[in-house]
Amino acid sequence: MRIVASVRRDFETLGAAGFALGLLFLGVVISRYRFDFAPLRPQAEHFTLAFALLVLAFLLFQKRARLVFQPSDVLLGAYLALALMSSILFPEQPRASVQYWLRMATSVAVYFLVRWLLTATDVRTAFRLAVKALLIFGVLEALFGIVSWFLYPFGVNLGVDEYPLGIRGPGGIVCNFSLTMYGTLWEPNAFGGALMTVILIGATLFVSNEFAVWRKALGSALVVMLMALALNGSRAALATLVFGLALIVLFAQGMGLREKLKWGAAALAVIVVVAVPSLEIARGLMQMPSAPGFAARAPCAAWIAQGMPLTVSPGAPEYSDPTGPGSDISVVNRFMEGQTLTSRWVSYKLAWDEFLQRPLFGNGADSFGQRFTTTAHTPGWISNMLLMSLHDTGIVGTLLLSTWLLWYARQIFGAWRRAHASALRVMVFALGVGLIALLITYQATTMMWFGLVWWYFAMLEQGAHFTKA
């Protein structure tokens, strides 16, 4: 295949630095896998990070790489220092907060490692390889997610959650739910956000004239990823996908407006065609004896037939007819389900109240989950990126992080605007659209402190700088 040959040539050109960058990317996209037998339960990301550090040290020793700093790095350093101080001084469980701070620091370390490794190799080739890697990852992750979705009812769980719809039945049984997968990533919203970003990158290249020769391959890849996103059903990712497609229709150069609208409508049609029947298919498959929880759900049919009397435990959330177990249109159930939205609103209110108690420096990294739990009895989580920053690091920390993000956006946009028309400029625009959409998604379900996000930050930044040069 041409894409395989192209990737192989890129790795041959990039040498040791390219191999380290590729391995680091692999580590950040399989971040959910832990090695429980090892101390501190490290993830694959940590091993690849250590390997990349060794490669960087070797390249520095040979004077082939450089540790290049820029003024904005002071903002990141100050933010992490403030987050560490707050994590030590204020939480109920400082050790747990410091452990989460280490995740934040590790993610930012990925950003610096990518930047420094790129000083030892050809940035243009590395950036092209990064775009190819994202597209290949998107297709493979989508295929893995689809396979996982269909295998789950047979008792094989490769990364699938049951998303409850409406009230729970007798004894707290989940009687009505949809299936949503998370693949190799942390959870379903992380899967949806990552896939949405790669779809927007592929869609931008698809409409451009510079990548017309790849249009068939890109179209096939987009269909697979759209199908997986429809099965995943992340509302934040789907809503932001529509916004991202609108940006592409309005600002991406290449196809005419009418043709872009046609393909955009086709993309949305793929999602609808897959999403509408998928929930009924899942419901049917989950009636098989091999399905997880099949025996426990035996009382559900009789309970629903009796009109769903409120026999659940006190304090169970209420449901409305349009989204309850007895409603008829499953796709409406999934996208109008209010329990998650209500839960998030409650968590936002609690997080805001805690922020007001320590407005300057916050309450410490991930301290919210030490005091509050979700309706699923898991540690509480603030799904909004801005509110999480305010809660954890206060006004001072949020100003530092926001200033860094604004500086970053200014650098990328300035470099893209001044660059001449080229395939590299199109790729910078594609990754820029993807990043804008991802950050918008993070206002509803944030995964800011994951290595993949900071690998993305570094690659886009260096690609944009090279485009300007």
Short mmCIF file of C-alpha atoms in Angstrom, two decimals:
data_model
loop_
_atom_site.label_atom_id
_atom_site.label_comp_id
_atom_site.label_asym_id
_atom_site.label_seq_id
_atom_site.Cartn_x
_atom_site.Cartn_y
_atom_site.Cartn_z
CA MET A 1 0.00 0.00 0.00
CA ARG A 2 1.16 3.51 -0.79
CA ILE A 3 0.49 4.81 2.70
CA VAL A 4 2.64 2.07 4.28
CA ALA A 5 5.49 2.74 1.86
CA SER A 6 5.18 6.46 2.54
CA VAL A 7 5.36 5.97 6.31
CA ARG A 8 8.36 3.66 5.97
CA ARG A 9 10.23 6.25 3.88
CA ASP A 10 9.48 8.93 6.47
CA PHE A 11 10.89 6.82 9.30
CA GLU A 12 14.01 6.07 7.27
CA THR A 13 14.50 9.80 6.73
CA LEU A 14 13.91 10.78 10.36
CA GLY A 15 16.26 8.26 11.96
CA ALA A 16 16.44 7.76 15.73
CA ALA A 17 14.47 10.91 16.54
CA GLY A 18 11.66 9.82 14.25
CA PHE A 19 11.54 6.37 15.83
CA ALA A 20 11.32 7.94 19.31
CA LEU A 21 8.56 10.30 18.16
CA GLY A 22 6.61 7.40 16.67
CA LEU A 23 6.97 5.27 19.79
CA LEU A 24 5.94 8.20 21.96
CA PHE A 25 2.80 8.63 19.84
CA LEU A 26 2.01 4.94 20.24
CA GLY A 27 2.32 5.30 24.00
CA VAL A 28 -0.08 8.24 24.27
CA VAL A 29 -2.79 6.59 22.14
CA ILE A 30 -2.92 3.42 24.25
CA SER A 31 -2.99 5.33 27.51
CA ARG A 32 -5.64 3.26 29.27
CA TYR A 33 -3.46 0.18 29.62
CA ARG A 34 -1.66 -0.09 32.95
CA PHE A 35 1.00 -2.47 34.21
CA ASP A 36 -0.49 -3.32 37.58
CA PHE A 37 2.35 -5.65 38.55
CA ALA A 38 4.86 -2.77 38.54
CA PRO A 39 5.28 -0.15 41.30
CA LEU A 40 3.06 2.94 40.84
CA ARG A 41 1.08 1.07 38.12
CA PRO A 42 2.73 2.79 35.13
CA GLN A 43 1.10 3.04 31.72
CA ALA A 44 2.56 2.38 28.28
CA GLU A 45 2.92 6.15 27.91
CA HIS A 46 5.43 6.25 30.77
CA PHE A 47 7.66 3.57 29.24
CA THR A 48 7.70 5.28 25.84
CA LEU A 49 8.41 8.59 27.57
CA ALA A 50 11.43 7.07 29.30
CA PHE A 51 12.67 5.60 26.01
CA ALA A 52 12.25 8.95 24.25
CA LEU A 53 14.26 10.61 27.03
CA LEU A 54 17.10 8.12 26.48
CA VAL A 55 17.06 8.80 22.73
CA LEU A 56 17.09 12.55 23.38
CA ALA A 57 20.03 12.18 25.77
CA PHE A 58 21.93 10.21 23.12
CA LEU A 59 21.19 12.86 20.47
CA LEU A 60 22.23 15.65 22.84
CA PHE A 61 25.48 13.83 23.58
CA GLN A 62 26.16 13.65 19.85
CA LYS A 63 25.18 17.34 19.52
CA ARG A 64 22.44 16.45 17.02
CA ALA A 65 19.61 17.79 19.21
CA ARG A 66 19.15 21.01 21.17
CA LEU A 67 17.15 22.00 24.26
CA VAL A 68 15.34 25.01 22.84
CA PHE A 69 13.23 27.14 25.18
CA GLN A 70 10.83 29.97 24.40
CA PRO A 71 9.29 32.73 26.56
CA SER A 72 5.91 30.97 26.80
CA ASP A 73 7.56 28.05 28.59
CA VAL A 74 7.75 30.25 31.68
CA LEU A 75 3.94 30.32 31.76
CA LEU A 76 3.70 26.52 31.68
CA GLY A 77 6.38 26.17 34.35
CA ALA A 78 4.66 28.72 36.58
CA TYR A 79 1.30 26.99 36.11
CA LEU A 80 2.69 23.59 37.07
CA ALA A 81 4.52 25.08 40.07
CA LEU A 82 1.31 26.73 41.28
CA ALA A 83 -0.66 23.50 40.73
CA LEU A 84 1.91 21.59 42.80
CA MET A 85 1.77 24.13 45.62
CA SER A 86 -2.04 23.98 45.73
CA SER A 87 -1.95 20.18 45.59
CA ILE A 88 0.32 20.01 48.63
CA LEU A 89 -1.37 22.66 50.78
CA PHE A 90 -5.12 22.50 50.27
CA PRO A 91 -6.68 19.08 49.40
CA GLU A 92 -8.04 16.57 51.89
CA GLN A 93 -5.71 13.97 50.36
CA PRO A 94 -2.53 15.78 49.25
CA ARG A 95 -0.86 12.56 48.12
CA ALA A 96 -3.66 11.80 45.64
CA SER A 97 -3.52 15.36 44.30
CA VAL A 98 0.24 15.22 43.87
CA GLN A 99 -0.15 11.94 41.99
CA TYR A 100 -2.56 13.63 39.58
CA TRP A 101 -0.16 16.57 39.32
CA LEU A 102 2.48 14.08 38.18
CA ARG A 103 0.12 13.11 35.34
CA MET A 104 -0.12 16.78 34.40
CA ALA A 105 3.67 17.18 34.51
CA THR A 106 4.17 14.00 32.47
CA SER A 107 1.79 15.29 29.79
CA VAL A 108 3.66 18.59 29.55
CA ALA A 109 6.93 16.61 29.40
CA VAL A 110 5.59 14.98 26.23
CA TYR A 111 5.21 18.48 24.75
CA PHE A 112 8.83 19.40 25.48
CA LEU A 113 10.20 16.04 24.38
CA VAL A 114 8.52 16.29 20.98
CA ARG A 115 9.86 19.80 20.48
CA TRP A 116 13.42 18.85 21.39
CA LEU A 117 13.45 15.63 19.37
CA LEU A 118 12.34 17.62 16.33
CA THR A 119 15.54 19.70 16.55
CA ALA A 120 17.45 16.53 15.59
CA THR A 121 15.55 15.74 12.41
CA ASP A 122 13.68 17.18 9.42
CA VAL A 123 10.60 19.00 10.74
CA ARG A 124 8.74 18.93 7.42
CA THR A 125 8.98 15.14 7.15
CA ALA A 126 8.16 14.68 10.84
CA PHE A 127 5.07 16.87 10.56
CA ARG A 128 3.86 14.98 7.50
CA LEU A 129 4.41 11.73 9.37
CA ALA A 130 2.45 13.09 12.35
CA VAL A 131 -0.57 13.80 10.13
CA LYS A 132 -0.35 10.31 8.63
CA ALA A 133 -0.01 8.80 12.10
CA LEU A 134 -3.12 10.61 13.31
CA LEU A 135 -5.14 9.41 10.32
CA ILE A 136 -3.91 5.81 10.65
CA PHE A 137 -4.61 5.90 14.38
CA GLY A 138 -8.13 7.22 13.70
CA VAL A 139 -8.96 4.37 11.33
CA LEU A 140 -7.44 1.65 13.52
CA GLU A 141 -9.06 3.05 16.66
CA ALA A 142 -12.40 3.23 14.86
CA LEU A 143 -12.13 -0.38 13.66
CA PHE A 144 -11.10 -1.54 17.12
CA GLY A 145 -14.03 0.33 18.63
CA ILE A 146 -16.53 -1.14 16.16
CA VAL A 147 -15.26 -4.67 16.76
CA SER A 148 -15.40 -4.09 20.54
CA TRP A 149 -18.98 -2.82 20.27
CA PHE A 150 -20.15 -5.97 18.47
CA LEU A 151 -18.16 -8.38 20.66
CA TYR A 152 -19.42 -7.00 23.96
CA PRO A 153 -22.82 -8.80 23.86
CA PHE A 154 -20.89 -12.07 23.38
CA GLY A 155 -19.16 -11.56 26.73
CA VAL A 156 -15.89 -10.13 25.36
CA ASN A 157 -15.17 -6.64 26.71
CA LEU A 158 -12.34 -4.92 24.83
CA GLY A 159 -13.38 -1.46 25.98
CA VAL A 160 -17.15 -0.89 26.12
CA ASP A 161 -19.42 0.80 28.68
CA GLU A 162 -23.16 0.52 29.22
CA TYR A 163 -24.68 4.01 29.10
CA PRO A 164 -27.83 3.94 31.30
CA LEU A 165 -31.00 5.56 29.99
CA GLY A 166 -33.76 6.59 32.35
CA ILE A 167 -34.29 5.33 35.88
CA ARG A 168 -32.84 2.09 37.22
CA GLY A 169 -35.13 -0.86 37.76
CA PRO A 170 -35.69 -3.12 40.80
CA GLY A 171 -32.60 -3.31 42.98
CA GLY A 172 -30.84 -0.67 40.90
CA ILE A 173 -30.73 -2.79 37.72
CA VAL A 174 -29.90 -0.89 34.53
CA CYS A 175 -32.85 -1.94 32.37
CA ASN A 176 -32.45 0.45 29.46
CA PHE A 177 -29.07 1.50 28.11
CA SER A 178 -26.96 1.96 25.02
CA LEU A 179 -23.46 0.65 24.36
CA THR A 180 -20.59 3.09 24.00
CA MET A 181 -16.95 2.18 23.45
CA TYR A 182 -13.67 3.75 24.47
CA GLY A 183 -11.17 1.57 22.62
CA THR A 184 -7.58 2.15 23.70
CA LEU A 185 -8.36 5.49 25.37
CA TRP A 186 -9.51 6.32 28.88
CA GLU A 187 -13.28 6.52 28.50
CA PRO A 188 -16.00 7.00 25.84
CA ASN A 189 -15.82 10.81 25.70
CA ALA A 190 -12.04 10.67 25.24
CA PHE A 191 -12.60 8.21 22.39
CA GLY A 192 -15.26 10.44 20.83
CA GLY A 193 -13.20 13.62 21.14
CA ALA A 194 -10.07 12.05 19.63
CA LEU A 195 -12.01 10.49 16.77
CA MET A 196 -13.86 13.74 16.06
CA THR A 197 -10.52 15.57 15.83
CA VAL A 198 -9.05 13.08 13.36
CA ILE A 199 -12.26 13.18 11.28
CA LEU A 200 -11.93 16.96 10.94
CA ILE A 201 -8.27 16.61 9.92
CA GLY A 202 -9.21 14.05 7.27
CA ALA A 203 -12.16 16.14 6.07
CA THR A 204 -9.94 19.21 5.60
CA LEU A 205 -7.45 17.23 3.52
CA PHE A 206 -10.35 15.63 1.62
CA VAL A 207 -11.69 18.96 0.32
CA SER A 208 -8.26 20.43 -0.50
CA ASN A 209 -6.78 20.34 -4.00
CA GLU A 210 -3.31 19.53 -2.65
CA PHE A 211 -4.50 16.10 -1.48
CA ALA A 212 -6.87 15.29 -4.34
CA VAL A 213 -4.85 12.18 -5.21
CA TRP A 214 -5.64 10.79 -1.73
CA ARG A 215 -9.35 11.61 -1.90
CA LYS A 216 -10.58 8.02 -2.29
CA ALA A 217 -8.47 6.73 0.58
CA LEU A 218 -9.45 9.67 2.77
CA GLY A 219 -13.13 9.18 1.94
CA SER A 220 -13.00 5.52 2.94
CA ALA A 221 -11.19 6.37 6.17
CA LEU A 222 -13.74 9.05 7.01
CA VAL A 223 -16.66 6.66 6.56
CA VAL A 224 -15.11 4.15 8.98
CA MET A 225 -14.41 6.84 11.58
CA LEU A 226 -17.87 8.39 11.23
CA MET A 227 -19.47 4.99 11.78
CA ALA A 228 -17.42 4.47 14.94
CA LEU A 229 -18.26 7.95 16.25
CA ALA A 230 -21.96 7.26 15.65
CA LEU A 231 -21.73 4.02 17.66
CA ASN A 232 -19.80 5.83 20.40
CA GLY A 233 -22.54 8.48 20.62
CA SER A 234 -20.58 11.15 22.53
CA ARG A 235 -22.90 14.15 22.37
CA ALA A 236 -20.12 16.67 22.91
CA ALA A 237 -18.02 15.15 20.12
CA LEU A 238 -20.94 14.96 17.68
CA ALA A 239 -22.03 18.54 18.35
CA THR A 240 -18.48 19.84 17.93
CA LEU A 241 -18.07 17.78 14.76
CA VAL A 242 -20.89 19.79 13.19
CA PHE A 243 -19.14 23.01 14.24
CA GLY A 244 -15.83 21.79 12.81
CA LEU A 245 -17.43 20.78 9.52
CA ALA A 246 -18.94 24.26 9.30
CA LEU A 247 -15.45 25.77 9.70
CA ILE A 248 -14.19 23.54 6.89
CA VAL A 249 -17.09 24.49 4.61
CA LEU A 250 -16.52 28.20 5.25
CA PHE A 251 -12.73 28.47 5.33
CA ALA A 252 -11.01 25.42 3.81
CA GLN A 253 -9.74 26.04 0.29
CA GLY A 254 -10.12 23.55 -2.53
CA MET A 255 -13.58 22.31 -3.46
CA GLY A 256 -16.38 24.72 -4.27
CA LEU A 257 -18.92 25.67 -1.61
CA ARG A 258 -21.71 23.53 -3.08
CA GLU A 259 -19.49 20.46 -3.25
CA LYS A 260 -18.28 20.94 0.32
CA LEU A 261 -21.88 21.25 1.51
CA LYS A 262 -22.74 18.04 -0.33
CA TRP A 263 -19.94 16.08 1.32
CA GLY A 264 -20.69 17.62 4.72
CA ALA A 265 -24.31 16.51 4.43
CA ALA A 266 -23.11 13.04 3.42
CA ALA A 267 -20.96 12.84 6.57
CA LEU A 268 -23.92 13.71 8.78
CA ALA A 269 -26.06 11.19 6.89
CA VAL A 270 -23.55 8.43 7.69
CA ILE A 271 -23.85 9.27 11.39
CA VAL A 272 -27.66 9.23 11.29
CA VAL A 273 -27.83 5.99 9.29
CA VAL A 274 -25.59 4.24 11.83
CA ALA A 275 -26.84 5.87 15.04
CA VAL A 276 -30.59 5.35 14.57
CA PRO A 277 -30.62 1.54 14.25
CA SER A 278 -27.56 0.94 16.45
CA LEU A 279 -29.43 1.37 19.72
CA GLU A 280 -32.12 -1.14 18.75
CA ILE A 281 -29.42 -3.53 17.53
CA ALA A 282 -27.61 -3.18 20.85
CA ARG A 283 -30.83 -3.81 22.75
CA GLY A 284 -31.43 -6.99 20.74
CA LEU A 285 -27.87 -8.26 21.10
CA MET A 286 -27.92 -7.67 24.85
CA GLN A 287 -30.81 -10.14 25.14
CA MET A 288 -28.44 -13.00 24.32
CA PRO A 289 -27.55 -15.26 27.26
CA SER A 290 -23.86 -14.43 26.75
CA ALA A 291 -24.46 -10.70 27.27
CA PRO A 292 -22.95 -9.22 30.45
CA GLY A 293 -25.59 -8.83 33.17
CA PHE A 294 -28.21 -10.86 31.26
CA ALA A 295 -29.34 -12.84 34.31
CA ALA A 296 -29.45 -9.76 36.52
CA ARG A 297 -31.76 -8.01 34.03
CA ALA A 298 -34.37 -10.77 34.17
CA PRO A 299 -36.81 -8.69 36.33
CA CYS A 300 -36.73 -5.78 33.86
CA ALA A 301 -39.42 -7.04 31.48
CA ALA A 302 -41.95 -7.64 34.25
CA TRP A 303 -41.13 -4.31 35.89
CA ILE A 304 -41.65 -2.36 32.66
CA ALA A 305 -44.90 -4.27 31.99
CA GLN A 306 -46.16 -3.19 35.44
CA GLY A 307 -45.69 0.46 34.51
CA MET A 308 -42.27 0.83 36.11
CA PRO A 309 -43.33 1.40 39.74
CA LEU A 310 -40.77 3.31 41.78
CA THR A 311 -39.30 0.36 43.65
CA VAL A 312 -35.74 1.61 43.43
CA SER A 313 -33.66 2.79 46.33
CA PRO A 314 -34.34 6.22 47.90
CA GLY A 315 -32.58 9.08 46.20
CA ALA A 316 -32.53 7.44 42.77
CA PRO A 317 -32.77 10.01 39.96
CA GLU A 318 -36.16 10.60 38.39
CA TYR A 319 -36.79 10.21 34.68
CA SER A 320 -39.15 11.78 32.16
CA ASP A 321 -41.25 9.85 29.69
CA PRO A 322 -39.27 10.96 26.59
CA THR A 323 -36.10 9.43 28.02
CA GLY A 324 -37.32 6.73 30.39
CA PRO A 325 -37.20 2.96 29.94
CA GLY A 326 -40.68 2.87 28.42
CA SER A 327 -40.04 5.41 25.66
CA ASP A 328 -40.19 4.15 22.10
CA ILE A 329 -37.46 5.93 20.13
CA SER A 330 -34.10 4.69 21.38
CA VAL A 331 -32.02 7.24 19.49
CA VAL A 332 -34.00 9.97 21.27
CA ASN A 333 -33.28 8.19 24.56
CA ARG A 334 -29.56 8.39 23.93
CA PHE A 335 -29.32 12.01 22.87
CA MET A 336 -31.94 13.49 25.19
CA GLU A 337 -30.87 11.59 28.30
CA GLY A 338 -30.90 14.11 31.10
CA GLN A 339 -29.23 12.32 33.99
CA THR A 340 -25.72 12.98 32.72
CA LEU A 341 -26.50 16.63 32.04
CA THR A 342 -28.08 17.02 35.47
CA SER A 343 -25.10 15.34 37.10
CA ARG A 344 -22.71 17.68 35.32
CA TRP A 345 -24.71 20.72 36.29
CA VAL A 346 -24.59 19.62 39.94
CA SER A 347 -20.83 19.05 39.71
CA TYR A 348 -20.36 22.49 38.13
CA LYS A 349 -22.31 24.11 40.97
CA LEU A 350 -20.29 22.26 43.62
CA ALA A 351 -17.00 23.07 41.88
CA TRP A 352 -17.91 26.74 41.62
CA ASP A 353 -18.80 26.89 45.32
CA GLU A 354 -15.44 25.31 46.22
CA PHE A 355 -13.62 27.73 43.92
CA LEU A 356 -15.20 30.68 45.75
CA GLN A 357 -13.69 29.40 49.00
CA ARG A 358 -10.14 29.60 47.58
CA PRO A 359 -10.39 31.87 44.54
CA LEU A 360 -6.72 32.82 44.17
CA PHE A 361 -4.82 29.52 44.17
CA GLY A 362 -7.55 26.88 43.99
CA ASN A 363 -8.02 23.64 45.86
CA GLY A 364 -5.35 21.40 44.32
CA ALA A 365 -5.16 19.09 41.31
CA ASP A 366 -8.06 16.64 41.03
CA SER A 367 -9.19 17.46 44.57
CA PHE A 368 -12.86 17.60 43.55
CA GLY A 369 -13.09 13.80 43.35
CA GLN A 370 -11.82 13.51 46.93
CA ARG A 371 -14.98 15.13 48.28
CA PHE A 372 -17.70 14.30 45.77
CA THR A 373 -18.85 11.28 43.78
CA THR A 374 -20.87 10.79 40.62
CA THR A 375 -24.26 9.05 40.38
CA ALA A 376 -22.27 5.93 39.42
CA HIS A 377 -20.40 6.18 42.77
CA THR A 378 -17.09 7.00 41.08
CA PRO A 379 -14.89 9.97 42.11
CA GLY A 380 -16.39 13.28 41.02
CA TRP A 381 -15.05 14.92 37.88
CA ILE A 382 -15.33 18.50 36.60
CA SER A 383 -16.07 18.11 32.91
CA ASN A 384 -15.42 21.75 31.98
CA MET A 385 -11.76 22.62 31.28
CA LEU A 386 -12.03 26.25 32.40
CA LEU A 387 -13.97 25.45 35.58
CA MET A 388 -11.57 22.62 36.43
CA SER A 389 -8.65 25.02 36.14
CA LEU A 390 -10.40 27.59 38.35
CA HIS A 391 -11.27 24.95 40.95
CA ASP A 392 -7.81 23.35 41.01
CA THR A 393 -5.48 26.33 40.53
CA GLY A 394 -7.66 29.39 41.10
CA ILE A 395 -7.67 32.67 39.23
CA VAL A 396 -3.87 32.91 39.15
CA GLY A 397 -3.41 29.47 37.61
CA THR A 398 -6.24 29.95 35.12
CA LEU A 399 -4.74 33.25 33.97
CA LEU A 400 -1.37 31.54 33.44
CA LEU A 401 -2.87 28.67 31.45
CA SER A 402 -5.20 30.94 29.45
CA THR A 403 -2.33 33.27 28.58
CA TRP A 404 -0.29 30.33 27.34
CA LEU A 405 -3.19 29.08 25.21
CA LEU A 406 -3.73 32.56 23.74
CA TRP A 407 0.00 32.88 22.98
CA TYR A 408 -0.07 29.45 21.36
CA ALA A 409 -3.11 30.30 19.21
CA ARG A 410 -1.52 33.61 18.13
CA GLN A 411 1.67 31.84 17.04
CA ILE A 412 -0.16 29.18 15.04
CA PHE A 413 -2.55 31.58 13.34
CA GLY A 414 0.21 34.08 12.55
CA ALA A 415 2.43 31.41 10.99
CA TRP A 416 -0.43 29.94 8.97
CA ARG A 417 -1.61 33.35 7.71
CA ARG A 418 1.87 34.37 6.50
CA ALA A 419 2.69 31.04 4.82
CA HIS A 420 2.43 30.53 1.07
CA ALA A 421 -0.10 28.06 -0.32
CA SER A 422 1.28 24.54 0.05
CA ALA A 423 0.37 21.06 1.24
CA LEU A 424 2.11 21.83 4.53
CA ARG A 425 -0.06 24.92 5.05
CA VAL A 426 -3.18 22.81 4.45
CA MET A 427 -2.03 20.31 7.08
CA VAL A 428 -1.43 23.11 9.60
CA PHE A 429 -4.95 24.38 8.94
CA ALA A 430 -6.35 20.85 9.30
CA LEU A 431 -4.70 20.29 12.68
CA GLY A 432 -5.72 23.80 13.74
CA VAL A 433 -9.39 23.11 13.01
CA GLY A 434 -9.11 19.82 14.88
CA LEU A 435 -7.55 21.50 17.91
CA ILE A 436 -10.17 24.27 18.04
CA ALA A 437 -12.93 21.66 17.98
CA LEU A 438 -11.18 19.56 20.62
CA LEU A 439 -10.79 22.49 23.02
CA ILE A 440 -14.47 23.35 22.55
CA THR A 441 -15.35 19.74 23.33
CA TYR A 442 -13.29 20.04 26.51
CA GLN A 443 -15.77 22.59 27.82
CA ALA A 444 -18.20 19.66 28.21
CA THR A 445 -15.86 16.72 28.81
CA THR A 446 -12.24 17.69 29.42
CA MET A 447 -9.22 15.44 28.90
CA MET A 448 -6.68 18.26 28.88
CA TRP A 449 -3.99 16.50 30.90
CA PHE A 450 -3.40 13.52 28.64
CA GLY A 451 -0.19 12.98 26.70
CA LEU A 452 -1.95 12.78 23.33
CA VAL A 453 -3.17 16.38 23.65
CA TRP A 454 0.32 17.71 24.40
CA TRP A 455 1.92 15.62 21.64
CA TYR A 456 -0.62 17.29 19.35
CA PHE A 457 0.22 20.76 20.73
CA ALA A 458 3.93 20.27 20.02
CA MET A 459 3.52 18.84 16.52
CA LEU A 460 1.16 21.60 15.39
CA GLU A 461 3.39 24.30 16.85
CA GLN A 462 6.56 23.05 15.17
CA GLY A 463 4.78 22.39 11.87
CA ALA A 464 3.40 25.93 11.88
CA HIS A 465 6.82 27.44 12.64
CA PHE A 466 8.36 25.50 9.75
CA THR A 467 5.56 26.65 7.42
CA LYS A 468 6.32 30.27 8.31
CA ALA A 469 10.02 29.73 7.71
#
